[in-house]
Amino acid sequence: MTEVKFYNGDNVPLELHKVRIVQKLYLLPIEERLEKMIEAGNNTFLLKNRDVYMDMLTDSGVNAMSDRQQSAMLIADDSYAGSETFTRLEKVVQDLFGTKYFLPTHQGRACENIISQAFVEEGQTVITNYHFTTTKAHIALNGGDLVEAISEESLKVESDLPFKGNMDLDILENTIKEKGAEKIAFVRMEAGTNLIGGQPFSLQNLKDVRAICDKHNIMLIMDASLLGDNLYFMKIREEACKDMSIKEITKEVSDCCHLIYFSARKLGNARGGGICSNDLDHFMASRELLTLYEGFLTYGGMSVREMEAIAVGLEETMDFDNISQAPQFIKYMTDELLKAGVPVVTPAGGLGCHIDAMKFLPHVPQEEYPAGALASALYIASGARGMERGTLSEERNEDGSEHLSNMELLRMALPRRVFTLSQVKYVIDRIIWLYENRDLVGGLEFVDEPSTLRFFLGKLKAKTDWQEKLVAKFREDFPDSL
């Protein structure tokens, strides 16, 4: 968003859009919120949306569409094969990324499945700046393993590094040397490292990674799901990008990559995804898998109405005012919590505001899932639903012990163009109240633990009666308030 200064000296983000369609929300009394949290097994994924006041679980598939996207959905060509809707979307993708081939999918993890099956062989390694849960799972299912090439400084919660998502070039080179280039399936760059606070990488780092890949004849793949946020940070934090348009930066980023995939639930503000490449061999390796798992080549499991919305949404991603809204709201929330002493990831990244649960709840050991406990406590205190990004989101080690996460984060996502500033201020207020009463919050333990992706479906219970004590303290401080 364009910088706007207030006469009274306030420094708050100003929305450059107006709200024209609204959805009614409900804020349950805290006693009912406790009941709903227990019913959901202390897993915010299992809450029903009607019981949530502010859904800050994710920015995936829940961003607000523009009026242009809504109107575009009315002209969709609902043909199984050869749809004009596909042609329109393909042209937008080709224009923005400069790629010749495009395969549509129903969402980002469908791309991960196809790419892993097409390019990962038993015993191979994928090198990445940081893993994502489903990406890691798909690589493992196809017999590969994953190495994270990221610096120790990038894993510090509090930092002033502008590009904490950068790949560590020494680790990249050393891993290739150790494993052998023929054993590297591909190198993966995630635009906006989801699990460590939505932290971006720089254009220069991407160029350096590509140079190393070229030297060893290794394919470079980018997960562009959070590219909009990453482009914003390149524009405002990287000197070489300051005088470039968003579209120009996008083209330079794309030119560095052999293959790009994305979840349009994030990048295009609609429900779908896609794989882009200039390489015919890459296209041919993937197209049969697309037809097998997703649908025909011209719809890929997507509704054509969503495809029309994605085409417009991708074009709108080239608008700096559009892509700056969420990062500026996230920065505002992060700065306000810092003023109150609440430990958060710095610098503020994309996707959402990330609270450091290990510092917030130092008395809760990682084996008792402090980020999950904090997510439960905050829903009870506020009705706002966040997402655990810590040990609960990892898989157990082969011996059954916990694989302790590098960070224990509670992510409060800021879906694009969804919340007002007063709603953000409400959540800030409740987080500060919870921080001042943090000693009341205890740990969790599993009562139903799936073997794979347990954070989606698993159920837990509080190890003590800390939740009831939290409700009692809330009623003491807010006798008549929801």
PDB file of N, CA and C in Angstrom, residues 290-348:
ATOM      1  N   LEU A 290      -0.628 -35.797 -14.304  1.00  0.00           N
ATOM      2  CA  LEU A 290      -1.705 -34.828 -14.124  1.00  0.00           C
ATOM      3  C   LEU A 290      -3.032 -35.443 -14.537  1.00  0.00           C
ATOM      4  N   THR A 291      -3.059 -36.091 -15.704  1.00  0.00           N
ATOM      5  CA  THR A 291      -4.296 -36.695 -16.192  1.00  0.00           C
ATOM      6  C   THR A 291      -4.748 -37.824 -15.279  1.00  0.00           C
ATOM      7  N   LEU A 292      -3.798 -38.563 -14.719  1.00  0.00           N
ATOM      8  CA  LEU A 292      -4.124 -39.685 -13.839  1.00  0.00           C
ATOM      9  C   LEU A 292      -4.698 -39.223 -12.502  1.00  0.00           C
ATOM     10  N   TYR A 293      -4.074 -38.203 -11.894  1.00  0.00           N
ATOM     11  CA  TYR A 293      -4.428 -37.811 -10.532  1.00  0.00           C
ATOM     12  C   TYR A 293      -5.391 -36.623 -10.456  1.00  0.00           C
ATOM     13  N   GLU A 294      -5.360 -35.735 -11.454  1.00  0.00           N
ATOM     14  CA  GLU A 294      -6.059 -34.460 -11.314  1.00  0.00           C
ATOM     15  C   GLU A 294      -7.255 -34.302 -12.251  1.00  0.00           C
ATOM     16  N   GLY A 295      -7.045 -34.538 -13.518  1.00  0.00           N
ATOM     17  CA  GLY A 295      -8.076 -34.316 -14.526  1.00  0.00           C
ATOM     18  C   GLY A 295      -7.411 -34.030 -15.849  1.00  0.00           C
ATOM     19  N   PHE A 296      -8.189 -33.640 -16.837  1.00  0.00           N
ATOM     20  CA  PHE A 296      -7.621 -33.399 -18.158  1.00  0.00           C
ATOM     21  C   PHE A 296      -6.709 -32.172 -18.128  1.00  0.00           C
ATOM     22  N   LEU A 297      -5.878 -32.047 -19.169  1.00  0.00           N
ATOM     23  CA  LEU A 297      -4.835 -31.019 -19.212  1.00  0.00           C
ATOM     24  C   LEU A 297      -5.380 -29.598 -19.201  1.00  0.00           C
ATOM     25  N   THR A 298      -6.652 -29.413 -19.541  1.00  0.00           N
ATOM     26  CA  THR A 298      -7.175 -28.048 -19.606  1.00  0.00           C
ATOM     27  C   THR A 298      -8.086 -27.692 -18.433  1.00  0.00           C
ATOM     28  N   TYR A 299      -8.103 -28.529 -17.378  1.00  0.00           N
ATOM     29  CA  TYR A 299      -8.762 -28.075 -16.147  1.00  0.00           C
ATOM     30  C   TYR A 299      -8.090 -28.604 -14.883  1.00  0.00           C
ATOM     31  N   GLY A 300      -7.411 -29.746 -14.964  1.00  0.00           N
ATOM     32  CA  GLY A 300      -6.569 -30.206 -13.868  1.00  0.00           C
ATOM     33  C   GLY A 300      -7.243 -30.299 -12.510  1.00  0.00           C
ATOM     34  N   GLY A 301      -8.516 -30.675 -12.494  1.00  0.00           N
ATOM     35  CA  GLY A 301      -9.210 -30.843 -11.222  1.00  0.00           C
ATOM     36  C   GLY A 301      -9.826 -29.581 -10.664  1.00  0.00           C
ATOM     37  N   MET A 302      -9.642 -28.463 -11.352  1.00  0.00           N
ATOM     38  CA  MET A 302     -10.190 -27.183 -10.894  1.00  0.00           C
ATOM     39  C   MET A 302     -11.560 -26.916 -11.495  1.00  0.00           C
ATOM     40  N   SER A 303     -12.370 -26.174 -10.783  1.00  0.00           N
ATOM     41  CA  SER A 303     -13.562 -25.569 -11.354  1.00  0.00           C
ATOM     42  C   SER A 303     -13.121 -24.484 -12.328  1.00  0.00           C
ATOM     43  N   VAL A 304     -13.763 -24.428 -13.509  1.00  0.00           N
ATOM     44  CA  VAL A 304     -13.363 -23.401 -14.476  1.00  0.00           C
ATOM     45  C   VAL A 304     -13.667 -22.003 -13.956  1.00  0.00           C
ATOM     46  N   ARG A 305     -14.635 -21.879 -13.081  1.00  0.00           N
ATOM     47  CA  ARG A 305     -14.919 -20.557 -12.495  1.00  0.00           C
ATOM     48  C   ARG A 305     -13.752 -20.095 -11.631  1.00  0.00           C
ATOM     49  N   GLU A 306     -13.174 -21.029 -10.894  1.00  0.00           N
ATOM     50  CA  GLU A 306     -11.989 -20.689 -10.106  1.00  0.00           C
ATOM     51  C   GLU A 306     -10.817 -20.338 -11.023  1.00  0.00           C
ATOM     52  N   MET A 307     -10.709 -21.015 -12.153  1.00  0.00           N
ATOM     53  CA  MET A 307      -9.623 -20.726 -13.084  1.00  0.00           C
ATOM     54  C   MET A 307      -9.716 -19.303 -13.623  1.00  0.00           C
ATOM     55  N   GLU A 308     -10.939 -18.853 -13.914  1.00  0.00           N
ATOM     56  CA  GLU A 308     -11.122 -17.468 -14.356  1.00  0.00           C
ATOM     57  C   GLU A 308     -10.693 -16.500 -13.262  1.00  0.00           C
ATOM     58  N   ALA A 309     -11.047 -16.832 -12.013  1.00  0.00           N
ATOM     59  CA  ALA A 309     -10.669 -15.970 -10.887  1.00  0.00           C
ATOM     60  C   ALA A 309      -9.164 -15.950 -10.682  1.00  0.00           C
ATOM     61  N   ILE A 310      -8.502 -17.084 -10.894  1.00  0.00           N
ATOM     62  CA  ILE A 310      -7.046 -17.147 -10.740  1.00  0.00           C
ATOM     63  C   ILE A 310      -6.363 -16.274 -11.782  1.00  0.00           C
ATOM     64  N   ALA A 311      -6.856 -16.328 -13.022  1.00  0.00           N
ATOM     65  CA  ALA A 311      -6.251 -15.520 -14.084  1.00  0.00           C
ATOM     66  C   ALA A 311      -6.246 -14.045 -13.711  1.00  0.00           C
ATOM     67  N   VAL A 312      -7.362 -13.562 -13.170  1.00  0.00           N
ATOM     68  CA  VAL A 312      -7.439 -12.166 -12.738  1.00  0.00           C
ATOM     69  C   VAL A 312      -6.573 -11.953 -11.493  1.00  0.00           C
ATOM     70  N   GLY A 313      -6.628 -12.914 -10.560  1.00  0.00           N
ATOM     71  CA  GLY A 313      -5.865 -12.787  -9.319  1.00  0.00           C
ATOM     72  C   GLY A 313      -4.366 -12.718  -9.557  1.00  0.00           C
ATOM     73  N   LEU A 314      -3.863 -13.487 -10.506  1.00  0.00           N
ATOM     74  CA  LEU A 314      -2.435 -13.434 -10.824  1.00  0.00           C
ATOM     75  C   LEU A 314      -2.061 -12.069 -11.392  1.00  0.00           C
ATOM     76  N   GLU A 315      -2.912 -11.527 -12.254  1.00  0.00           N
ATOM     77  CA  GLU A 315      -2.651 -10.183 -12.786  1.00  0.00           C
ATOM     78  C   GLU A 315      -2.651  -9.145 -11.669  1.00  0.00           C
ATOM     79  N   GLU A 316      -3.570  -9.289 -10.712  1.00  0.00           N
ATOM     80  CA  GLU A 316      -3.643  -8.334  -9.602  1.00  0.00           C
ATOM     81  C   GLU A 316      -2.443  -8.449  -8.673  1.00  0.00           C
ATOM     82  N   THR A 317      -1.774  -9.601  -8.691  1.00  0.00           N
ATOM     83  CA  THR A 317      -0.570  -9.778  -7.882  1.00  0.00           C
ATOM     84  C   THR A 317       0.557  -8.863  -8.356  1.00  0.00           C
ATOM     85  N   MET A 318       0.471  -8.389  -9.580  1.00  0.00           N
ATOM     86  CA  MET A 318       1.482  -7.472 -10.102  1.00  0.00           C
ATOM     87  C   MET A 318       1.265  -6.036  -9.622  1.00  0.00           C
ATOM     88  N   ASP A 319       0.188  -5.797  -8.876  1.00  0.00           N
ATOM     89  CA  ASP A 319      -0.141  -4.475  -8.336  1.00  0.00           C
ATOM     90  C   ASP A 319       0.500  -4.344  -6.951  1.00  0.00           C
ATOM     91  N   PHE A 320       1.448  -3.436  -6.804  1.00  0.00           N
ATOM     92  CA  PHE A 320       2.166  -3.283  -5.538  1.00  0.00           C
ATOM     93  C   PHE A 320       1.212  -2.970  -4.381  1.00  0.00           C
ATOM     94  N   ASP A 321       0.213  -2.120  -4.607  1.00  0.00           N
ATOM     95  CA  ASP A 321      -0.741  -1.804  -3.542  1.00  0.00           C
ATOM     96  C   ASP A 321      -1.485  -3.055  -3.087  1.00  0.00           C
ATOM     97  N   ASN A 322      -1.754  -3.956  -4.016  1.00  0.00           N
ATOM     98  CA  ASN A 322      -2.472  -5.191  -3.702  1.00  0.00           C
ATOM     99  C   ASN A 322      -1.622  -6.087  -2.803  1.00  0.00           C
ATOM    100  N   ILE A 323      -0.387  -6.349  -3.207  1.00  0.00           N
ATOM    101  CA  ILE A 323       0.418  -7.320  -2.458  1.00  0.00           C
ATOM    102  C   ILE A 323       1.012  -6.735  -1.186  1.00  0.00           C
ATOM    103  N   SER A 324       0.927  -5.425  -0.995  1.00  0.00           N
ATOM    104  CA  SER A 324       1.499  -4.831   0.217  1.00  0.00           C
ATOM    105  C   SER A 324       0.528  -4.842   1.390  1.00  0.00           C
ATOM    106  N   GLN A 325      -0.758  -5.066   1.135  1.00  0.00           N
ATOM    107  CA  GLN A 325      -1.751  -4.973   2.210  1.00  0.00           C
ATOM    108  C   GLN A 325      -1.473  -5.965   3.337  1.00  0.00           C
ATOM    109  N   ALA A 326      -1.324  -7.235   3.010  1.00  0.00           N
ATOM    110  CA  ALA A 326      -1.107  -8.246   4.054  1.00  0.00           C
ATOM    111  C   ALA A 326       0.211  -8.040   4.800  1.00  0.00           C
ATOM    112  N   PRO A 327       1.357  -7.856   4.106  1.00  0.00           N
ATOM    113  CA  PRO A 327       2.600  -7.627   4.852  1.00  0.00           C
ATOM    114  C   PRO A 327       2.562  -6.411   5.767  1.00  0.00           C
ATOM    115  N   GLN A 328       1.852  -5.350   5.359  1.00  0.00           N
ATOM    116  CA  GLN A 328       1.787  -4.165   6.215  1.00  0.00           C
ATOM    117  C   GLN A 328       0.895  -4.403   7.438  1.00  0.00           C
ATOM    118  N   PHE A 329      -0.183  -5.157   7.275  1.00  0.00           N
ATOM    119  CA  PHE A 329      -1.000  -5.531   8.433  1.00  0.00           C
ATOM    120  C   PHE A 329      -0.190  -6.425   9.384  1.00  0.00           C
ATOM    121  N   ILE A 330       0.584  -7.350   8.806  1.00  0.00           N
ATOM    122  CA  ILE A 330       1.407  -8.244   9.619  1.00  0.00           C
ATOM    123  C   ILE A 330       2.457  -7.447  10.394  1.00  0.00           C
ATOM    124  N   LYS A 331       3.083  -6.500   9.726  1.00  0.00           N
ATOM    125  CA  LYS A 331       4.081  -5.661  10.397  1.00  0.00           C
ATOM    126  C   LYS A 331       3.438  -4.849  11.523  1.00  0.00           C
ATOM    127  N   TYR A 332       2.257  -4.297  11.282  1.00  0.00           N
ATOM    128  CA  TYR A 332       1.566  -3.529  12.320  1.00  0.00           C
ATOM    129  C   TYR A 332       1.307  -4.412  13.539  1.00  0.00           C
ATOM    130  N   MET A 333       0.792  -5.611  13.305  1.00  0.00           N
ATOM    131  CA  MET A 333       0.498  -6.521  14.415  1.00  0.00           C
ATOM    132  C   MET A 333       1.777  -6.904  15.146  1.00  0.00           C
ATOM    133  N   THR A 334       2.832  -7.211  14.397  1.00  0.00           N
ATOM    134  CA  THR A 334       4.120  -7.576  15.000  1.00  0.00           C
ATOM    135  C   THR A 334       4.679  -6.432  15.843  1.00  0.00           C
ATOM    136  N   ASP A 335       4.645  -5.222  15.313  1.00  0.00           N
ATOM    137  CA  ASP A 335       5.191  -4.062  16.033  1.00  0.00           C
ATOM    138  C   ASP A 335       4.417  -3.786  17.317  1.00  0.00           C
ATOM    139  N   GLU A 336       3.095  -3.904  17.263  1.00  0.00           N
ATOM    140  CA  GLU A 336       2.277  -3.656  18.452  1.00  0.00           C
ATOM    141  C   GLU A 336       2.549  -4.701  19.541  1.00  0.00           C
ATOM    142  N   LEU A 337       2.740  -5.944  19.147  1.00  0.00           N
ATOM    143  CA  LEU A 337       3.044  -6.983  20.135  1.00  0.00           C
ATOM    144  C   LEU A 337       4.440  -6.791  20.716  1.00  0.00           C
ATOM    145  N   LEU A 338       5.385  -6.366  19.883  1.00  0.00           N
ATOM    146  CA  LEU A 338       6.736  -6.083  20.389  1.00  0.00           C
ATOM    147  C   LEU A 338       6.718  -4.991  21.442  1.00  0.00           C
ATOM    148  N   LYS A 339       5.901  -3.963  21.228  1.00  0.00           N
ATOM    149  CA  LYS A 339       5.796  -2.877  22.212  1.00  0.00           C
ATOM    150  C   LYS A 339       5.351  -3.399  23.573  1.00  0.00           C
ATOM    151  N   ALA A 340       4.537  -4.449  23.560  1.00  0.00           N
ATOM    152  CA  ALA A 340       4.035  -5.015  24.815  1.00  0.00           C
ATOM    153  C   ALA A 340       4.936  -6.105  25.365  1.00  0.00           C
ATOM    154  N   GLY A 341       6.069  -6.358  24.695  1.00  0.00           N
ATOM    155  CA  GLY A 341       7.005  -7.361  25.172  1.00  0.00           C
ATOM    156  C   GLY A 341       6.693  -8.775  24.750  1.00  0.00           C
ATOM    157  N   VAL A 342       5.693  -8.965  23.877  1.00  0.00           N
ATOM    158  CA  VAL A 342       5.330 -10.307  23.429  1.00  0.00           C
ATOM    159  C   VAL A 342       6.390 -10.799  22.442  1.00  0.00           C
ATOM    160  N   PRO A 343       6.940 -12.006  22.635  1.00  0.00           N
ATOM    161  CA  PRO A 343       7.989 -12.506  21.732  1.00  0.00           C
ATOM    162  C   PRO A 343       7.412 -12.951  20.394  1.00  0.00           C
ATOM    163  N   VAL A 344       7.892 -12.335  19.314  1.00  0.00           N
ATOM    164  CA  VAL A 344       7.413 -12.644  17.972  1.00  0.00           C
ATOM    165  C   VAL A 344       8.602 -12.765  17.018  1.00  0.00           C
ATOM    166  N   VAL A 345       8.362 -13.373  15.860  1.00  0.00           N
ATOM    167  CA  VAL A 345       9.406 -13.502  14.850  1.00  0.00           C
ATOM    168  C   VAL A 345       9.680 -12.137  14.226  1.00  0.00           C
ATOM    169  N   THR A 346      10.964 -11.785  14.166  1.00  0.00           N
ATOM    170  CA  THR A 346      11.377 -10.548  13.499  1.00  0.00           C
ATOM    171  C   THR A 346      12.492 -10.863  12.507  1.00  0.00           C
ATOM    172  N   PRO A 347      12.578 -10.087  11.396  1.00  0.00           N
ATOM    173  CA  PRO A 347      11.620  -9.043  11.048  1.00  0.00           C
ATOM    174  C   PRO A 347      10.275  -9.644  10.644  1.00  0.00           C
ATOM    175  N   ALA A 348       9.235  -8.832  10.677  1.00  0.00           N
ATOM    176  CA  ALA A 348       7.915  -9.309  10.271  1.00  0.00           C
ATOM    177  C   ALA A 348       7.993  -9.839   8.850  1.00  0.00           C
TER     178      ALA A 348
END
